[in-house]
Coordinates of C-alpha atoms and ligand atoms in Angstrom, one line a residue:
X110 CA 78.0 87.4 173.1
X111 CA 76.1 89.8 170.7
X112 CA 78.5 92.1 169.0
X113 CA 77.5 95.9 168.7
X114 CA 77.0 96.7 165.0
X115 CA 79.2 99.5 163.9
X116 CA 77.1 101.7 161.5
X117 CA 78.2 104.4 159.2
X118 CA 76.3 106.1 156.4
X119 CA 76.3 108.8 153.6
X120 CA 74.8 111.8 154.9
X121 CA 73.4 114.8 152.8
X122 CA 70.6 115.8 150.6
X123 CA 69.8 114.2 148.3
X124 CA 71.7 110.8 148.9
X125 CA 69.7 108.4 146.8
X126 CA 72.3 108.8 143.9
X127 CA 75.4 108.2 146.2
X128 CA 77.7 105.3 145.2
X129 CA 79.3 105.3 148.6
X130 CA 77.1 102.4 150.0
X131 CA 78.3 100.3 146.7
X132 CA 81.7 101.3 147.6
X133 CA 81.7 100.6 151.2
X134 CA 79.6 97.6 150.9
X135 CA 82.0 95.9 148.7
X136 CA 84.7 96.5 151.2
X137 CA 82.9 95.2 154.0
X138 CA 81.8 92.1 152.2
X139 CA 85.4 91.4 150.8
X140 CA 87.1 91.5 154.1
X141 CA 84.3 89.5 155.9
X142 CA 83.5 92.4 158.2
X143 CA 80.4 91.2 159.6
X144 CA 79.5 93.6 162.5
X145 CA 79.5 96.6 160.4
X146 CA 77.2 98.5 157.9
X147 CA 77.1 101.4 155.7
X148 CA 73.6 103.1 154.9
X149 CA 72.2 106.5 153.5
X150 CA 71.0 108.9 155.7
X151 CA 69.0 112.0 154.4
X152 CA 69.8 115.1 156.2
X153 CA 67.8 118.3 154.6
X154 CA 69.8 121.6 155.0
X155 CA 67.2 122.9 157.5
X156 CA 68.2 119.9 159.8
X157 CA 71.5 119.9 159.2
X158 CA 73.1 122.0 161.8
X159 CA 71.0 120.2 164.6
X160 CA 72.2 116.9 163.1
X161 CA 75.8 117.0 163.2
X162 CA 75.9 118.9 166.3
X163 CA 74.0 116.0 167.8
X164 CA 76.0 113.3 166.0
X165 CA 76.6 111.3 169.0
X166 CA 72.7 110.6 169.1
X167 CA 72.5 109.2 165.5
X168 CA 73.7 105.7 166.2
X169 CA 76.4 106.1 164.0
X170 CA 80.4 105.7 164.4
X171 CA 81.1 108.0 161.6
X172 CA 79.7 109.3 158.3
X173 CA 80.6 110.7 154.7
X174 CA 78.9 114.1 154.0
X175 CA 77.9 115.2 150.6
X176 CA 76.6 118.4 149.3
X177 CA 75.1 120.7 150.6
X178 CA 76.3 119.7 153.8
X179 CA 80.0 119.6 153.8
X180 CA 80.6 123.4 155.3
X181 CA 77.8 122.9 158.1
X182 CA 79.1 119.7 159.2
X183 CA 82.8 121.4 159.4
X184 CA 81.5 124.0 161.6
X185 CA 80.0 121.3 163.8
X186 CA 83.3 119.4 164.7
X187 CA 85.4 119.7 167.5
X188 CA 88.6 118.7 165.7
X189 CA 89.4 119.2 161.9
X190 CA 92.2 117.9 159.8
X191 CA 94.4 120.4 158.4
X192 CA 92.7 119.8 154.9
X193 CA 89.4 120.1 156.3
X194 CA 90.5 123.4 158.2
X195 CA 92.0 124.9 154.8
X196 CA 88.8 123.8 152.8
X197 CA 86.3 124.7 155.2
X198 CA 84.3 121.5 154.6
X199 CA 84.4 117.9 155.6
X200 CA 83.5 114.7 153.8
X201 CA 84.3 112.3 156.5
X202 CA 83.5 112.3 160.1
X203 CA 83.8 110.2 163.0
X204 CA 83.4 110.1 167.0
X205 CA 86.8 109.7 169.0
X206 CA 87.2 107.6 172.2
X207 CA 86.2 110.4 174.1
X208 CA 83.0 111.3 172.0
X209 CA 84.5 114.4 170.3
X210 CA 83.2 114.8 166.8
X211 CA 86.5 114.8 164.2
X212 CA 86.3 115.9 160.7
X213 CA 88.4 115.4 157.6
X214 CA 88.4 116.3 153.9
X215 CA 89.7 113.2 152.1
X216 CA 88.8 114.7 148.4
X217 CA 92.5 115.7 147.8
X218 CA 93.6 112.2 148.8
X219 CA 91.0 110.9 146.5
X220 CA 92.4 113.0 143.7
X221 CA 96.3 112.0 144.4
X222 CA 95.4 108.3 144.8
X223 CA 93.8 108.1 141.5
X224 CA 96.8 109.7 139.6
X225 CA 99.3 107.8 141.5
X226 CA 97.5 104.6 140.7
X227 CA 96.6 105.1 137.1
X228 CA 99.5 107.6 136.0
X229 CA 102.6 106.5 137.8
X230 CA 105.3 109.5 137.9
X231 CA 102.7 112.0 137.0
X232 CA 104.0 114.4 139.7
X233 CA 107.7 113.9 138.8
X234 CA 108.0 117.4 137.2
X235 CA 105.5 119.3 139.6
X236 CA 105.5 122.2 137.3
X237 CA 102.6 124.1 136.1
X238 CA 98.9 123.0 136.5
X239 CA 95.6 124.4 135.0
X240 CA 92.7 123.8 137.0
X241 CA 89.2 124.8 135.7
X242 CA 86.5 125.6 138.0
X243 CA 86.6 127.3 141.7
X244 CA 84.1 125.1 143.6
X245 CA 84.7 122.4 146.3
X246 CA 86.4 120.1 143.9
X247 CA 88.9 122.7 142.6
X248 CA 89.8 123.5 146.4
X249 CA 90.5 120.0 146.9
X250 CA 92.5 119.6 144.0
X251 CA 94.6 122.7 144.5
X252 CA 95.3 121.5 148.1
X253 CA 96.6 118.3 146.4
X254 CA 98.9 119.9 143.6
X255 CA 100.4 122.3 146.4
X256 CA 101.1 119.4 148.7
X257 CA 102.9 117.7 145.6
X258 CA 104.8 121.0 145.2
X259 CA 103.5 122.1 142.0
X260 CA 105.4 125.6 141.3
X261 CA 102.3 127.1 139.5
X262 CA 98.6 126.3 139.8
X263 CA 96.4 128.4 137.7
X264 CA 92.7 128.5 138.6
X265 CA 90.4 129.4 135.7
X266 CA 86.8 130.1 136.6
X267 CA 83.7 131.8 134.9
X268 CA 83.4 133.6 138.2
X269 CA 86.7 135.2 138.7
X270 CA 86.1 136.2 142.2
X271 CA 85.6 132.6 143.3
X272 CA 88.9 131.8 141.9
X273 CA 90.5 134.8 143.3
X274 CA 89.2 133.9 146.6
X275 CA 91.0 130.4 146.5
X276 CA 94.2 132.1 145.1
X277 CA 94.4 134.4 148.1
X278 CA 93.7 131.8 150.6
X279 CA 96.2 129.1 149.1
X280 CA 99.0 131.6 148.5
X281 CA 101.5 132.8 145.7
X282 CA 101.8 129.6 143.8
X283 CA 98.0 129.9 143.1
X284 CA 97.0 132.4 140.5
X285 CA 93.2 133.2 139.6
X286 CA 92.6 133.7 135.9
X287 CA 89.6 134.5 133.6
X288 CA 88.3 132.2 130.8
X289 CA 89.7 134.1 128.0
X290 CA 93.3 133.5 129.2
X291 CA 93.0 129.7 128.8
X292 CA 94.5 129.4 125.5
X293 CA 97.9 131.0 126.5
X294 CA 97.9 129.2 129.9
X295 CA 97.5 125.5 128.2
X296 CA 100.6 126.4 126.2
X297 CA 102.8 126.1 129.4
X298 CA 100.7 123.2 131.4
X299 CA 102.0 120.1 132.4
X300 CA 98.7 119.2 133.7
X301 CA 95.2 120.0 133.0
X302 CA 92.3 119.4 135.5
X303 CA 88.5 119.9 134.9
X304 CA 86.8 120.4 138.1
X305 CA 83.8 122.3 136.6
X306 CA 80.5 120.3 136.4
X307 CA 80.6 121.0 132.5
X308 CA 80.7 117.7 130.6
X309 CA 78.7 115.7 133.3
X310 CA 75.5 114.2 132.0
X311 CA 72.8 116.5 132.0
X312 CA 75.0 119.7 132.1
X313 CA 76.1 121.5 129.4
X314 CA 79.3 120.4 127.4
X315 CA 82.9 121.8 128.4
X316 CA 83.9 123.7 125.0
X317 CA 87.7 123.9 125.0
X318 CA 90.4 124.1 122.3
X319 CA 93.2 121.8 123.4
X320 CA 95.5 122.7 120.2
X321 CA 98.0 124.8 122.4
X322 CA 98.3 122.2 125.2
X323 CA 101.5 120.3 125.0
X324 CA 100.9 116.5 124.1
X325 CA 103.3 115.6 127.3
X326 CA 100.5 117.1 129.4
X327 CA 98.3 114.8 131.6
X328 CA 94.6 115.7 131.3
X329 CA 92.2 114.5 134.0
X330 CA 88.7 115.2 134.9
X331 CA 86.5 115.2 138.2
X332 CA 83.5 114.5 136.4
X333 CA 83.0 110.3 136.2
X334 CA 79.7 110.6 134.6
X335 CA 80.1 109.7 131.9
X336 CA 83.3 108.0 132.7
X337 CA 84.9 109.2 129.4
X338 CA 84.1 112.9 129.0
X339 CA 84.6 114.6 125.8
X340 CA 87.6 116.3 127.2
X341 CA 89.2 113.2 128.0
X342 CA 88.3 111.9 124.6
X343 CA 89.6 115.0 122.9
X344 CA 92.8 114.7 124.7
X345 CA 93.2 111.3 124.2
X346 CA 92.6 111.6 120.4
X347 CA 95.6 114.2 120.1
X348 CA 98.0 111.9 122.2
X349 CA 97.8 113.3 125.9
X350 CA 97.6 111.0 128.7
X351 CA 94.3 110.9 130.4
X352 CA 92.7 109.4 133.7
X353 CA 89.2 109.5 134.5
X354 CA 87.5 110.9 137.9
X355 CA 86.1 107.7 139.0
X356 CA 89.2 106.6 140.9
X357 CA 89.1 110.0 142.6
X358 CA 85.7 108.9 144.2
X359 CA 86.9 105.6 144.9
X360 CA 90.1 106.6 146.7
X361 CA 88.4 109.3 148.8
X362 CA 86.6 106.4 150.7
X363 CA 89.9 104.6 151.7
X364 CA 91.0 106.8 154.6
X365 CA 87.1 106.9 155.7
X366 CA 86.9 103.4 155.7
X367 CA 90.1 102.8 157.7
X368 CA 89.1 105.4 160.0
X369 CA 85.7 103.5 160.9
X370 CA 86.4 100.0 160.4
X371 CA 90.3 99.9 161.4
X372 CA 91.3 98.4 157.8
X373 CA 92.8 100.0 154.7
X374 CA 91.1 98.8 151.9
X375 CA 92.3 98.7 148.2
X376 CA 90.8 100.3 145.1
X377 CA 91.0 97.1 142.8
X378 CA 89.6 96.4 139.3
X379 CA 86.6 94.4 140.6
X380 CA 85.5 97.3 142.5
X381 CA 86.1 99.8 139.7
X382 CA 84.1 97.5 137.4
X383 CA 81.3 97.2 139.9
X384 CA 80.8 101.0 140.1
X385 CA 81.2 101.3 136.3
X386 CA 78.3 99.0 135.9
X387 CA 76.2 101.0 138.2
X388 CA 77.0 104.0 136.4
X389 CA 76.3 102.5 133.2
X390 CA 72.8 101.3 134.8
X391 CA 71.7 104.7 135.8
X392 CA 72.3 106.4 132.4
Ligands
NAP592 P1 80.6 123.3 142.7 O1 81.3 123.7 144.0 O2 79.1 123.6 142.6 O3 81.5 124.1 141.6 C1 81.1 124.1 140.2 C2 82.0 124.5 139.3 O4 81.7 124.4 138.0 C3 82.3 126.2 139.4 O5 83.7 126.3 139.3 C4 81.5 126.7 138.6 O6 81.7 128.0 137.9 C5 81.5 125.6 137.3 N1 80.5 125.9 136.4 C6 79.2 125.4 136.7 N2 78.4 125.4 135.3 C7 79.1 126.2 134.7 C8 79.0 126.8 133.3 N3 78.0 126.6 132.8 N4 79.8 127.6 132.9 C9 81.2 127.7 133.1 N5 81.5 127.2 134.5 C10 80.4 126.5 135.2 O7 80.9 121.7 142.4 P2 81.7 120.9 142.9 O8 81.6 120.1 144.1 O9 83.3 121.6 143.0 O10 81.8 119.6 141.9 C11 82.2 120.0 140.5 C12 82.3 118.7 139.6 O11 83.1 117.7 140.2 C13 80.9 117.7 139.5 O12 80.6 117.3 138.2 C14 81.2 116.7 140.6 O13 80.5 115.4 140.1 C15 82.7 116.6 140.5 N6 83.3 116.0 141.9 C16 83.9 114.7 141.4 C17 84.5 114.1 142.3 C18 85.1 113.0 142.3 O14 85.4 112.1 143.4 N7 85.3 112.4 140.9 C19 84.6 114.9 144.0 C20 84.0 116.2 143.8 C21 83.3 116.5 142.7 P3 81.1 129.5 138.9 O15 81.9 129.4 140.0 O16 81.1 130.3 137.6 O17 79.6 129.1 139.1

């Protein structure tokens, strides 16, 4: 009997740079799943609303969504999980048994999965966090830190209004801050997270003076190209524990794979090495 092929894909614009096919392809092969595949589907913004509203006709069982389509895809879903509703953005969609389009945002789970794996016990104190940036990645990180009961989350952003908007939405444990307050904020930080695109290959550097930061603080970066950003280098050199951003990318894919293909995969060393090699090849 011929089996139906279960297809999922990364959708967005552009999608050529995406590592998701590598990640899901690795898990499909590792688990010997032969009736499924993971592709790339370029969905330009002008077609995005029509594409996601008519997702049933795509031939896919589900998809990942990348920039700039995360918000329009969320608006096209019949059901959203809590994180997607709070963030107004989805990175994972699927059709349920009744053909309804369901959406989730798993970036916050990726952030947590990465730190849980590479810095066990990182959230035991759950005290004060300083988050640099107020874009999509910052929303996921703030959602994650509040879920882990951090008592205070400072959101530091060049455009203060964007930080204020997040703080207003997420409640009294989140505080919007301007960049000139950073030195004072670092003095009381247990965790520093960069979610700006600064420090990424091809973007301006992240210029930061870490001297007020306690050496006990954990420092992590959402940027994963380069893998060891200047922020992480600087933090490690003064004795802070550091975690790079690649694991956030890998762990956000775990619940998506499980939803579409019915098996919870692991982020193992071989997968990490595969993606690191691919990142190296494209730099
Ligand atoms: P975004 O929504 O466009 O937000 C970009 C952020 O960077 C904003 O806060 C922006 O500040 C700030 N920024 C950009 N240029 C700046 C500059 N010259 N000076 C000061 N601030 C600047 O992007 P995003 O989706 O949040 O992604 C941010 C980074 O995280 C990217 O490098 C992305 O690759 C990475 N990321 C990684 C993962 C992962 O899985 N590891 C997941 C998501 C994102 P303004 O508001 O002032 O413009």
